[in-house]
Amino acid sequence: MICTIADGGRLKTFLEFIGVIASFAARVITSAWRSPYEFEQTWMQVGEIGARSLPLVAASGLALGVVMTLHTHSTLVTFGAAAMIPKVQSLSFFIEIGPLVAALLVAGRVGAGIGAVLANLRASEQIDAIEVLSVDSFKFLVVPRVVACVLVLPLLTTFMDLTALLGGFLAEHALSHLSAQLFIERAFNGFAWSNFVPPTLKTTVFGFLIGTVSCYYGYTTDEGAEGVGRAATNSVVLSSLLVIVADVVLVKIIFLFFPGSAL
Amino acid sequence: MRNRNIITGAFVLAGIALFALVIFLVGNQRKTFAKHVEFYTEFANIDGIMKGSKVRVGGFDAGEVTDIQLPDSPAAHFRLTLSVVERVHGLIRPDSLVSVASEGIVGDKLLQIHPGSANLPQAAPNSTLRSKEALEMSELLERSAGLLNDVSGTMKEVSTKLTGTLDAATTTINNANDLVVGIKQGKGAIGVLLRDENTARSVRETLANVQQATASVSDASMRADRLVSDFESRNLGEKVDQTIASAQSAAQNVDASALQLRQSLTSALGPDSHGVDAANNVRQSLSNVNLASSNMVEDTEALKHGFLFRGFFKRRGYYSLANLKADEYRSNRSLPAATNTRAWLDQPELFDNRPDGSEELSPEGKAKIDEAMAEFGDGAFGRAIIVEGYSSTGDTGAQFATSRVRATLVRHYLQARFGLDSRDVGIVPLRGVPPPSTNKKTWDGICLVLLKPRASAR
């Protein structure tokens, strides 16, 4: 309220921004369901966004798994609960850390890339050229990228979860010579569907947010070469912020529909 | 472009495969892909059990709670649907008990199905299993609080009684202290007694005597203990009792027998109808028997020489082997005949001299006799054997005596060694001169003569 009285212009600008980006997102959704479908572009973006991000996600997951186990081991051993380490590892990564970190990594790498590429196309008037060719530049450039983000994030999240589990096992094996079979048995002991499927599928929302925000900044920028850098930066910042905020909402929604997933 | 597509395809396939793998691992852990059997159970308090809670059968993760029906009144119960894998169906019997358990102190709540009795059939699918209500922590704490209150009350009561007891003990100790002080100061009879040196000396001597007596008694007691232990260990008491009982019984029997014997003897030894007692009668009877047997011998000998029997004895060659005379033996036609089998054994091989000068069969001599009997073979048994004794040293009387002794020693050995009948073994002392039929001028030792079967026929 104070903000509204003191700074009414900025509020209007903020609300206008919300409205514009919401209409942009609505246009993405409606355009995605209308033919013609750009399968080739979508497939290409899956490779660009998904396959190219895999090394980053896998390495991060492995490292995080090792670090997580090292921390939890020293703590849980104090309570004589070392047998809980695999379960703690799997639940924490599958439910929250895996989806969130994978989304943030994709937002950092892909969001900046999408924003920069589309802003560059706009600045070099290539988007106008596409329009001149009677090709829907929105469907050609934006929709495949957003759809690709939606599709690949659950897969990248799965990679992140399993590499983290692998890292956790390697660290635990080095510490206590725990066998792989027993580690897996303990990791999935008491594991519910709601601990894996809803958290993994919620990353489709993260992918949509990352793709939409990044494409918005890149597709709508009109500031020449300077706008390219700004679009990349804004894409990363806003998409990361939206991912975290959306995660809060999505977790509550998951708890609402899957009470058993609440730890 | 093509490589990019390959990488993209690999990425997508790997991602989908890993997603499916996790699905499989979770489903496998939850036994999703196994056949399930459903059971029901009812609880008044489900203690935090919810849909998806684990169900264990005998400690094995066997399924989960798939449904919870809420009660419609306080008197009703929660009705839980349990889905367990069919593999553990054999463990669940109609008397299986379902209880709420906890997975460790901070773990999830779960249902535990205890395996039932082995002699009952399997519980039918969709049947309702018995349940055991969980004991809530609050109820446990409430009971603990009640217990603590009880303990506290008891402790207070004990404390009060203990204080009173201690006061009484303090008073008693004070009184005892006063008494001891008085005695120490020589007050009263005990004080005087303790202060008097003569009394103390007497008491010491008395105590010494008592100690000595006690030691003696102790020693005697120990011996008695050992004796009693020994008796007890050997069970002598009982055996002595049995022996005494047996002895009493035997003595009674002996008394009875002695009485009967006395009566019998009195009756038997008493005077007969002629007034003569039994001893004189027996003595007279024995005298008559001797006379009769002597007459019988003479009669028998006369019978042997009678015309009815003498033919038999003449064909046999002798009347008796018991008393063969040397001159008759030499003149007999059949006994020393050359057709009889002879075994000549000379003196040095047969006899050893005793320290008193008499002779005895040596081991070598016995062996020689055994060899001679072995040469006679089976025919030696059942036929008459005559042992001719020879001695060529000394005068005629000494030769006769020595030859008889040698023949007698050999006959005894033959009877003892080979079990020959005394009627079949005869001896004849021939001094040093063998019968003419033997063609020997002199001999010193023994000659065993096995009579021919015809001559030995009895």
XYZ file of C-alpha atoms in Angstrom:
721
model
C 0.000 0.000 0.000
C 2.819 2.366 0.930
C 4.485 1.378 -2.271
C 1.283 2.087 -4.193
C 0.879 5.625 -2.718
C 4.486 6.610 -2.982
C 5.268 4.996 -6.235
C 2.046 4.588 -8.223
C 3.805 4.821 -11.593
C 6.050 1.873 -10.865
C 3.094 -0.190 -9.680
C 1.323 0.486 -12.927
C 4.446 -0.448 -14.804
C 4.746 -3.645 -12.710
C 1.133 -4.561 -13.266
C 1.494 -3.803 -16.950
C 4.548 -6.051 -17.046
C 2.597 -8.822 -15.352
C -0.214 -8.418 -17.807
C 2.052 -8.378 -20.827
C 4.024 -11.388 -19.781
C 0.825 -13.242 -18.861
C -0.645 -12.538 -22.274
C 2.663 -13.647 -23.773
C 2.390 -16.907 -21.834
C -1.217 -17.313 -22.899
C -0.187 -16.791 -26.480
C 2.486 -19.455 -26.089
C -0.078 -21.921 -24.797
C -2.638 -21.187 -27.459
C -0.067 -21.182 -30.219
C 1.335 -24.519 -29.043
C -1.961 -26.233 -29.685
C -2.548 -24.717 -33.085
C -1.085 -26.109 -36.261
C 1.221 -25.976 -38.011
C 3.459 -27.655 -35.437
C 7.138 -26.951 -35.582
C 8.337 -30.475 -34.678
C 11.741 -30.059 -36.247
C 12.430 -26.839 -34.400
C 11.160 -28.377 -31.197
C 13.370 -31.434 -31.594
C 16.339 -29.187 -32.296
C 15.644 -27.173 -29.159
C 15.326 -30.376 -27.107
C 18.843 -31.234 -28.169
C 20.055 -27.697 -27.556
C 18.432 -27.253 -24.182
C 18.372 -30.812 -22.892
C 21.351 -32.695 -24.243
C 23.669 -29.734 -23.983
C 22.641 -29.174 -20.375
C 23.105 -32.812 -19.375
C 26.830 -32.622 -18.474
C 26.221 -29.607 -16.282
C 23.244 -31.215 -14.546
C 24.912 -34.618 -14.122
C 28.123 -33.165 -12.733
C 26.214 -30.930 -10.372
C 24.072 -33.831 -9.178
C 27.069 -36.054 -8.547
C 28.858 -33.366 -6.591
C 25.786 -32.449 -4.594
C 25.162 -36.111 -3.765
C 28.651 -36.520 -2.389
C 28.434 -33.315 -0.365
C 25.005 -34.199 0.962
C 26.157 -37.617 2.143
C 29.277 -36.230 3.761
C 27.178 -33.797 5.747
C 24.412 -36.168 6.741
C 26.793 -39.014 7.553
C 28.684 -37.127 10.228
C 25.410 -35.981 11.771
C 23.383 -39.175 11.605
C 26.257 -41.353 12.816
C 26.188 -39.334 16.026
C 22.636 -40.585 16.615
C 23.397 -44.118 15.463
C 21.159 -43.588 12.457
C 23.678 -44.146 9.676
C 21.246 -46.574 8.068
C 18.971 -43.621 7.336
C 21.509 -41.900 5.074
C 20.344 -43.486 1.790
C 16.729 -42.689 2.563
C 17.536 -39.106 3.544
C 19.568 -38.770 0.376
C 16.893 -40.123 -1.930
C 13.975 -38.293 -0.364
C 15.715 -34.929 -0.231
C 16.854 -35.097 -3.836
C 13.768 -36.644 -5.385
C 11.348 -34.376 -3.575
C 13.024 -31.003 -3.609
C 16.708 -30.569 -4.290
C 16.751 -32.371 -7.628
C 13.852 -30.516 -9.278
C 14.841 -27.137 -7.888
C 18.544 -27.287 -8.648
C 17.934 -28.727 -12.112
C 15.533 -25.901 -12.857
C 17.928 -23.243 -11.579
C 20.771 -24.693 -13.623
C 18.634 -24.721 -16.748
C 17.473 -21.199 -15.984
C 21.064 -20.078 -15.719
C 22.316 -21.790 -18.815
C 19.330 -21.911 -21.140
C 17.471 -18.790 -20.009
C 20.403 -16.602 -20.821
C 20.920 -18.398 -24.103
C 17.337 -18.090 -25.262
C 17.127 -14.433 -24.249
C 20.348 -13.574 -25.989
C 19.559 -15.487 -29.183
C 16.080 -14.057 -29.656
C 17.217 -10.522 -28.741
C 19.972 -10.839 -31.259
C 17.491 -12.005 -33.898
C 15.287 -9.037 -33.078
C 18.168 -6.598 -33.139
C 19.376 -7.920 -36.480
C 15.799 -7.736 -37.822
C 15.834 -11.411 -38.693
C 12.510 -11.832 -36.932
C 11.055 -9.184 -39.220
C 12.523 -11.067 -42.161
C 10.786 -14.235 -41.006
C 7.534 -12.369 -40.774
C 8.051 -11.047 -44.304
C 8.303 -14.656 -45.431
C 4.775 -15.187 -44.042
C 6.113 -17.423 -41.357
C 4.723 -16.996 -37.844
C 7.889 -16.030 -36.058
C 6.251 -16.612 -32.694
C 5.358 -20.181 -33.511
C 8.692 -20.702 -35.205
C 10.968 -19.215 -32.547
C 9.160 -19.051 -29.221
C 6.839 -22.049 -29.029
C 9.493 -24.718 -29.810
C 11.798 -23.303 -27.153
C 9.127 -23.202 -24.475
C 7.874 -26.690 -25.364
C 11.425 -28.008 -25.326
C 11.968 -26.517 -21.874
C 8.754 -28.143 -20.664
C 9.776 -31.524 -22.056
C 13.405 -31.701 -21.045
C 13.233 -30.441 -17.490
C 11.624 -33.613 -16.068
C 14.266 -35.661 -17.848
C 17.072 -33.468 -16.578
C 15.566 -33.666 -13.100
C 15.632 -37.438 -13.283
C 19.267 -37.310 -14.324
C 19.970 -34.962 -11.457
C 18.227 -37.237 -8.932
C 20.002 -40.398 -10.013
C 23.444 -38.874 -10.347
C 23.010 -37.380 -6.897
C 22.065 -40.838 -5.622
C 25.143 -42.254 -7.352
C 27.338 -39.603 -5.738
C 25.755 -40.345 -2.379
C 26.419 -44.032 -2.792
C 30.053 -43.469 -3.766
C 30.609 -41.292 -0.727
C 28.804 -43.719 1.581
C 30.664 -46.671 0.120
C 33.940 -44.900 0.710
C 32.956 -44.155 4.309
C 31.277 -47.374 5.408
C 31.708 -49.871 2.524
C 27.951 -50.091 2.100
C 26.926 -52.366 -0.763
C 25.056 -50.929 -3.749
C 22.147 -53.320 -3.319
C 21.644 -52.400 0.310
C 22.012 -48.711 -0.513
C 19.273 -48.923 -3.147
C 17.104 -51.025 -0.838
C 17.417 -48.460 1.918
C 17.088 -45.511 -0.451
C 13.717 -46.652 -1.765
C 12.460 -48.137 1.494
C 9.206 -46.367 2.282
C 9.375 -44.458 -0.983
C 5.986 -43.440 -2.326
C 4.864 -42.533 -5.812
C 4.083 -39.057 -4.523
C 7.731 -38.684 -3.555
C 8.840 -39.005 -7.163
C 6.164 -38.385 -9.780
C 4.623 -35.059 -8.643
C 7.962 -33.401 -7.758
C 9.437 -34.479 -11.069
C 6.465 -33.427 -13.130
C 6.285 -30.055 -11.407
C 9.465 -29.197 -13.274
C 7.329 -28.910 -16.418
C 5.965 -25.757 -14.814
C 9.524 -24.633 -14.131
C 10.365 -25.318 -17.767
C 7.383 -23.352 -18.948
C 8.350 -20.408 -16.732
C 11.991 -20.488 -17.833
C 11.096 -20.789 -21.508
C 8.360 -18.168 -21.406
C 10.330 -15.563 -19.454
C 13.457 -16.068 -21.520
C 11.575 -15.936 -24.802
C 9.640 -12.893 -23.641
C 12.797 -10.926 -22.905
C 14.468 -12.011 -26.110
C 11.454 -11.783 -28.410
C 10.167 -8.413 -27.182
C 13.403 -6.508 -26.705
C 13.865 -3.585 -29.009
C 17.051 -1.932 -27.805
C 19.589 -3.099 -30.315
C 22.832 -4.744 -29.235
C 22.549 -3.329 -25.734
C 19.218 -4.994 -25.309
C 20.748 -8.397 -26.015
C 22.793 -8.411 -22.821
C 19.969 -6.962 -20.782
C 17.555 -9.561 -22.101
C 19.948 -12.377 -21.136
C 20.439 -11.035 -17.640
C 16.750 -10.361 -17.032
C 15.877 -13.776 -18.336
C 18.125 -15.527 -15.813
C 17.101 -13.363 -12.868
C 13.382 -13.442 -13.418
C 13.152 -17.081 -14.440
C 15.173 -18.171 -11.386
C 13.018 -16.039 -9.141
C 9.828 -17.367 -10.641
C 11.074 -20.954 -10.330
C 11.651 -20.554 -6.607
C 8.373 -18.734 -6.015
C 6.448 -21.240 -8.121
C 8.084 -24.069 -6.192
C 6.471 -22.817 -2.988
C 3.063 -22.799 -4.605
C 3.563 -26.128 -6.333
C 4.702 -27.845 -3.120
C 1.531 -26.701 -1.414
C -0.531 -27.922 -4.352
C 1.233 -31.303 -4.251
C 0.601 -31.570 -0.511
C -3.019 -30.809 -1.223
C -3.407 -33.595 -3.744
C -0.838 -36.032 -2.314
C -0.821 -35.766 1.473
C 1.488 -38.763 1.724
C 4.332 -36.854 0.099
C 4.546 -34.433 2.986
C 7.483 -35.529 5.139
C 22.921 -31.884 -37.901
C 22.791 -35.658 -37.848
C 25.067 -35.898 -34.857
C 22.946 -33.372 -33.050
C 19.872 -35.510 -33.659
C 21.678 -38.610 -32.397
C 22.735 -36.841 -29.225
C 19.238 -35.476 -28.729
C 17.704 -38.895 -29.260
C 20.103 -40.526 -26.840
C 19.370 -37.878 -24.254
C 15.620 -38.308 -24.536
C 15.780 -42.108 -24.451
C 18.146 -42.150 -21.500
C 15.951 -39.700 -19.631
C 12.817 -41.717 -20.256
C 14.630 -44.950 -19.314
C 15.857 -43.505 -16.030
C 12.398 -42.163 -15.283
C 11.020 -45.653 -15.889
C 13.764 -47.130 -13.733
C 12.807 -44.986 -10.785
C 9.165 -45.867 -11.367
C 10.151 -49.531 -11.318
C 12.257 -49.190 -8.161
C 9.499 -47.422 -6.299
C 6.896 -49.869 -7.557
C 9.079 -52.831 -6.657
C 9.638 -51.482 -3.197
C 5.903 -51.017 -2.770
C 5.231 -54.490 -4.226
C 3.066 -52.815 -6.850
C 3.697 -55.420 -9.504
C 3.039 -58.452 -7.289
C -0.280 -60.214 -6.733
C -2.057 -58.974 -3.668
C -4.571 -60.301 -1.206
C -6.818 -57.994 0.785
C -7.729 -58.287 4.447
C -9.603 -56.063 6.820
C -9.055 -55.070 10.395
C -10.693 -52.650 12.781
C -9.249 -50.251 15.307
C -10.812 -47.824 17.764
C -7.610 -45.780 17.479
C -5.450 -46.048 14.379
C -2.609 -44.067 16.002
C -1.589 -42.149 12.907
C -1.952 -44.930 10.370
C -2.879 -43.519 6.985
C -3.360 -44.700 3.443
C -0.113 -46.075 2.129
C 1.217 -46.974 5.560
C 3.322 -50.111 5.519
C 1.957 -53.493 6.456
C 4.437 -56.029 7.761
C 3.795 -59.725 8.138
C 6.167 -61.297 10.615
C 8.498 -58.329 10.157
C 8.525 -58.607 6.352
C 7.368 -55.592 4.324
C 4.401 -57.184 2.652
C 2.055 -54.417 1.579
C 0.240 -51.280 2.575
C -2.974 -49.836 3.888
C -5.115 -49.117 0.846
C -8.245 -47.748 2.437
C -9.514 -46.403 5.739
C -13.243 -46.269 6.410
C -14.110 -43.743 9.091
C -16.510 -44.746 11.878
C -19.907 -43.104 11.987
C -20.263 -43.191 15.767
C -17.936 -43.259 18.791
C -18.875 -46.858 19.384
C -17.786 -47.886 15.899
C -14.253 -48.562 14.755
C -12.004 -47.491 11.904
C -12.079 -50.199 9.252
C -8.770 -50.570 7.437
C -8.192 -52.381 4.175
C -4.805 -54.088 4.048
C -3.285 -55.173 0.775
C -0.514 -57.731 1.228
C 1.424 -59.697 -1.353
C 0.087 -63.154 -1.991
C 3.450 -64.765 -1.160
C 2.944 -64.148 2.563
C -0.659 -65.317 2.540
C 0.487 -68.607 4.046
C 1.651 -66.800 7.191
C -1.710 -65.210 7.870
C -4.121 -67.434 9.786
C -7.562 -66.702 11.231
C -6.017 -66.055 14.644
C -3.361 -63.651 13.313
C -3.244 -60.413 15.266
C -2.852 -56.946 13.750
C -1.205 -54.228 15.807
C 0.127 -50.738 15.253
C 3.895 -50.522 15.428
C 6.443 -47.814 14.893
C 9.467 -47.891 12.633
C 11.968 -46.886 15.279
C 11.530 -44.003 17.699
C 11.084 -41.366 15.011
C 9.906 -43.643 12.219
C 6.545 -43.972 10.505
C 3.657 -45.850 11.987
C 2.901 -49.180 10.389
C 0.697 -52.196 10.834
C 2.203 -55.443 12.001
C 0.408 -58.719 11.247
C 1.628 -61.447 13.576
C 1.663 -64.916 12.006
C -1.001 -67.148 13.450
C -1.127 -70.757 14.582
C 0.425 -73.299 12.245
C -2.348 -75.830 12.809
C -5.029 -73.506 11.443
C -5.803 -73.020 7.738
C -4.896 -69.845 5.850
C -7.039 -66.840 6.546
C -9.580 -66.382 3.783
C -9.026 -63.362 1.510
C -11.186 -60.358 2.422
C -11.624 -61.698 5.945
C -11.369 -59.440 8.978
C -8.342 -60.030 11.166
C -8.290 -59.469 14.899
C -6.597 -56.291 16.099
C -4.762 -55.199 19.184
C -5.225 -51.585 20.164
C -2.112 -49.484 20.415
C -1.029 -48.116 23.743
C -0.807 -44.378 23.326
C 2.114 -42.464 24.724
C -0.225 -40.183 26.672
C -1.888 -43.198 28.272
C 1.518 -44.620 29.065
C 2.573 -41.329 30.635
C -0.664 -41.198 32.601
C -0.045 -44.658 33.995
C 3.552 -43.739 34.754
C 2.397 -40.623 36.612
C 0.003 -42.716 38.710
C 2.756 -45.153 39.467
C 5.085 -42.350 40.495
C 2.416 -40.923 42.809
C 2.012 -44.302 44.462
C 5.753 -44.629 44.870
C 5.990 -41.142 46.330
C 3.264 -41.882 48.918
C 4.927 -45.110 49.887
C 8.272 -43.393 50.277
C 6.749 -40.765 52.571
C 5.172 -43.458 54.729
C 8.422 -45.365 54.905
C 10.268 -42.160 55.783
C 7.914 -41.475 58.725
C 8.267 -44.978 60.084
C 12.003 -44.901 59.592
C 12.288 -41.648 61.564
C 10.380 -43.176 64.499
C 12.537 -46.260 64.408
C 15.701 -44.195 64.378
C 14.509 -42.210 67.406
C 13.852 -45.420 69.325
C 17.249 -46.747 68.318
C 18.909 -43.545 69.499
C 17.241 -43.842 72.912
C 18.317 -47.465 73.205
C 21.874 -46.615 72.312
C 21.951 -43.833 74.908
C 20.713 -46.209 77.574
C 23.290 -48.784 76.599
C 25.954 -46.113 76.730
C 24.951 -45.192 80.290
C 25.119 -48.829 81.310
C 28.551 -49.282 79.824
C 29.844 -46.150 81.532
C 28.496 -47.389 84.889
C 30.057 -50.802 84.420
C 33.334 -49.208 83.427
C 33.300 -47.165 86.603
C 32.790 -50.336 88.719
C 29.188 -49.695 89.572
C 26.895 -52.673 90.160
C 27.672 -56.390 90.327
C 28.974 -56.594 86.770
C 31.239 -53.597 87.324
C 32.716 -55.130 90.457
C 33.119 -58.421 88.661
C 34.991 -56.797 85.835
C 37.252 -54.819 88.156
C 38.287 -57.809 90.403
C 41.628 -59.314 89.235
C 41.006 -62.705 90.898
C 37.682 -63.014 89.213
C 39.232 -62.044 85.904
C 41.967 -64.715 86.356
C 39.371 -67.329 87.229
C 37.319 -66.334 84.255
C 40.395 -66.607 82.014
C 41.231 -70.077 83.345
C 37.642 -71.120 82.990
C 37.604 -69.842 79.461
C 40.841 -71.715 78.700
C 39.320 -74.918 80.024
C 36.186 -74.289 78.110
C 38.212 -73.722 74.942
C 40.139 -76.961 75.509
C 36.945 -78.873 76.199
C 35.350 -77.296 73.211
C 38.316 -78.323 71.057
C 38.041 -81.906 72.297
C 34.348 -81.940 71.745
C 34.904 -80.453 68.331
C 37.481 -83.109 67.482
C 35.194 -85.876 68.753
C 32.328 -84.329 66.892
C 34.353 -84.232 63.675
C 35.286 -87.889 64.065
C 31.714 -88.778 64.799
C 30.683 -86.791 61.755
C 33.187 -88.615 59.609
C 32.065 -91.931 61.016
C 28.450 -91.120 60.462
C 29.245 -89.841 56.964
C 31.146 -93.018 56.240
C 28.266 -95.092 57.494
C 25.830 -93.027 55.536
C 27.942 -93.098 52.372
C 28.211 -96.855 52.505
C 24.642 -97.265 53.576
C 25.963 -99.456 56.318
C 23.105 -98.882 58.646
C 20.612 -100.344 56.288
C 22.955 -103.185 55.357
C 23.628 -103.951 59.012
C 19.914 -104.026 59.656
C 19.431 -106.381 56.716
C 22.333 -108.562 57.862
C 21.052 -108.716 61.405
C 17.604 -109.595 60.124
C 19.102 -112.320 57.934
C 21.227 -113.563 60.810
C 18.201 -113.670 63.098
C 16.263 -115.578 60.476
C 19.173 -117.959 59.919
C 19.620 -118.448 63.655
C 15.958 -119.276 64.014
C 16.253 -121.785 61.165
C 19.359 -123.276 62.733
C 17.606 -123.535 66.072
C 14.687 -125.299 64.461
C 17.019 -127.631 62.524
C 19.111 -128.324 65.579
C 16.000 -129.121 67.537
C 14.824 -131.526 64.853
C 18.295 -133.029 64.571
C 18.489 -133.465 68.315
C 15.140 -135.171 68.328
C 16.187 -137.387 65.419
C 19.483 -138.269 67.046
C 17.814 -138.914 70.323
C 15.418 -141.175 68.552
C 18.070 -142.841 66.377
C 20.766 -143.185 69.004
C 18.487 -144.334 71.676
C 18.545 -147.945 72.847
C 16.731 -150.418 70.653
C 14.243 -153.048 71.748
C 17.121 -155.191 73.073
C 18.497 -152.360 75.150
C 21.594 -151.831 72.944
C 22.310 -148.237 71.943
C 22.819 -147.059 68.354
C 26.617 -146.644 68.540
C 27.162 -150.251 69.510
C 24.722 -151.346 66.851
C 26.590 -149.333 64.157
C 29.960 -150.586 65.308
C 28.751 -154.172 65.196
C 27.196 -153.602 61.762
C 30.416 -152.239 60.314
C 32.357 -155.167 61.676
C 29.910 -157.503 60.038
C 30.224 -155.603 56.728
C 34.033 -155.916 56.819
C 33.826 -159.544 57.425
C 31.238 -159.971 54.695
C 33.281 -158.019 52.130
C 36.414 -160.037 53.006
C 34.487 -163.216 52.480
C 33.107 -161.739 49.233
C 36.652 -161.072 47.968
C 37.701 -164.583 48.728
C 34.526 -165.916 47.180
C 35.040 -163.829 44.086
C 38.639 -164.917 43.803
C 37.509 -168.498 44.201
C 34.892 -167.925 41.508
C 37.584 -166.606 39.140
C 39.444 -169.914 39.571
C 36.315 -171.994 39.325
C 35.784 -174.057 36.225
C 33.000 -171.788 35.083
C 35.063 -168.547 34.915
C 38.719 -169.451 34.785
C 38.603 -170.002 31.034
C 37.827 -166.334 30.515
C 40.676 -165.172 32.700
C 43.150 -167.583 31.213
C 42.288 -166.445 27.713
C 42.751 -162.873 28.876
C 46.053 -163.814 30.415
C 45.545 -162.482 33.915
C 43.015 -162.445 36.665
C 43.701 -158.883 37.827
C 46.272 -156.204 37.063
C 46.068 -154.874 40.617
C 48.522 -157.315 42.185
C 50.795 -158.760 39.555
C 53.669 -160.779 41.004
C 57.022 -160.756 39.303
C 57.562 -164.557 39.152
C 54.040 -165.180 37.924
C 54.393 -162.400 35.371
C 57.612 -163.857 33.996
C 56.108 -167.324 33.763
C 52.869 -166.008 32.156
C 52.618 -166.828 28.529
C 50.606 -163.926 27.279
C 51.501 -160.898 29.387
C 55.216 -160.579 28.589
C 54.764 -162.032 25.102
C 56.877 -160.645 22.313
C 53.743 -159.900 20.317
C 52.763 -157.126 22.725
C 53.829 -153.588 21.903
C 56.603 -152.270 24.110
C 58.116 -148.907 24.819
C 61.455 -148.938 26.610
C 62.276 -145.823 28.607
C 65.583 -145.740 30.488
C 66.114 -144.158 33.875
C 68.208 -141.044 33.128
C 65.506 -139.673 30.838
C 62.634 -140.427 33.172
C 63.455 -139.512 36.735
C 65.008 -136.734 38.763
C 66.313 -137.270 42.269
C 64.747 -135.293 45.098
C 66.950 -133.828 47.834
C 65.842 -136.686 50.144
C 67.122 -139.287 47.630
C 63.740 -140.414 46.325
C 62.803 -140.184 42.644
C 60.159 -138.246 40.767
C 59.148 -138.006 37.116
C 61.111 -135.362 35.293
C 59.497 -133.093 32.661
C 61.587 -134.849 30.042
C 60.379 -138.193 31.387
C 56.754 -137.078 31.126
C 57.399 -135.964 27.584
C 58.907 -139.397 26.781
C 55.857 -141.139 28.234
C 53.610 -138.838 26.132
C 55.588 -139.776 23.025
C 55.276 -143.473 23.844
C 51.536 -143.171 24.335
C 51.318 -141.232 21.095
C 53.086 -144.124 19.335
C 50.613 -146.526 20.870
C 47.952 -144.432 19.185
C 44.220 -144.744 19.728
C 44.617 -148.425 20.581
C 46.094 -147.505 23.953
C 42.666 -146.434 25.197
C 40.420 -149.274 26.342
C 43.273 -151.797 26.324
C 45.360 -152.976 29.206
C 48.727 -151.399 29.815
C 51.340 -152.918 32.111
C 54.063 -150.724 33.493
C 57.201 -152.811 34.077
C 59.480 -151.215 36.642
C 63.239 -151.871 36.429
C 66.121 -151.002 38.705
C 69.555 -152.542 38.449
C 71.266 -150.665 41.289
C 71.641 -151.803 44.855
C 70.848 -155.189 46.314
C 67.825 -157.264 45.393
C 65.539 -155.619 47.940
C 66.528 -152.113 46.854
C 66.054 -153.082 43.184
C 62.618 -154.421 43.956
C 61.554 -151.362 45.926
C 62.928 -148.902 43.402
C 61.411 -150.735 40.437
C 58.028 -150.760 42.169
C 58.218 -147.048 42.990
C 59.112 -146.228 39.386
C 56.263 -148.322 38.024
C 53.857 -146.689 40.511
C 54.957 -143.150 39.548
C 54.414 -143.892 35.885
C 51.002 -145.480 36.498
C 49.859 -142.417 38.468
C 51.018 -140.176 35.669
C 49.208 -142.245 33.049
C 45.978 -142.166 35.005
C 46.239 -138.444 35.692
C 47.430 -137.490 32.256
C 45.334 -139.728 30.025
C 42.440 -140.570 32.328
C 43.027 -144.328 32.113
C 40.939 -146.619 34.287
C 42.883 -148.085 37.218
C 41.718 -151.604 36.206
C 43.442 -151.162 32.815
C 46.831 -150.143 34.173
C 48.880 -152.690 36.026
C 52.346 -152.467 37.494
C 54.965 -155.153 37.989
C 58.361 -154.568 39.648
C 60.935 -156.708 37.793
C 64.124 -155.383 39.497
C 66.721 -155.273 36.682
C 65.793 -158.425 34.734
C 63.272 -158.180 31.874
C 61.211 -161.215 30.884
C 63.021 -163.667 28.614
C 60.719 -162.901 25.692
C 62.154 -159.436 25.430
C 65.684 -160.677 24.695
C 67.119 -158.054 27.064
C 69.528 -159.099 29.738
C 69.029 -156.117 32.011
C 67.248 -152.744 32.092
C 67.129 -149.718 34.291
C 63.977 -147.646 33.893
C 60.529 -148.437 32.666
C 58.877 -150.479 29.948
C 55.301 -149.798 28.885
C 53.580 -152.920 27.598
C 50.387 -152.535 25.532
C 48.666 -155.897 25.608
C 47.246 -157.300 22.450
C 43.487 -156.887 22.049
C 42.834 -160.598 22.408
C 44.649 -160.744 25.686
C 43.032 -157.608 27.026
C 39.477 -158.716 26.347
C 37.616 -158.621 29.631
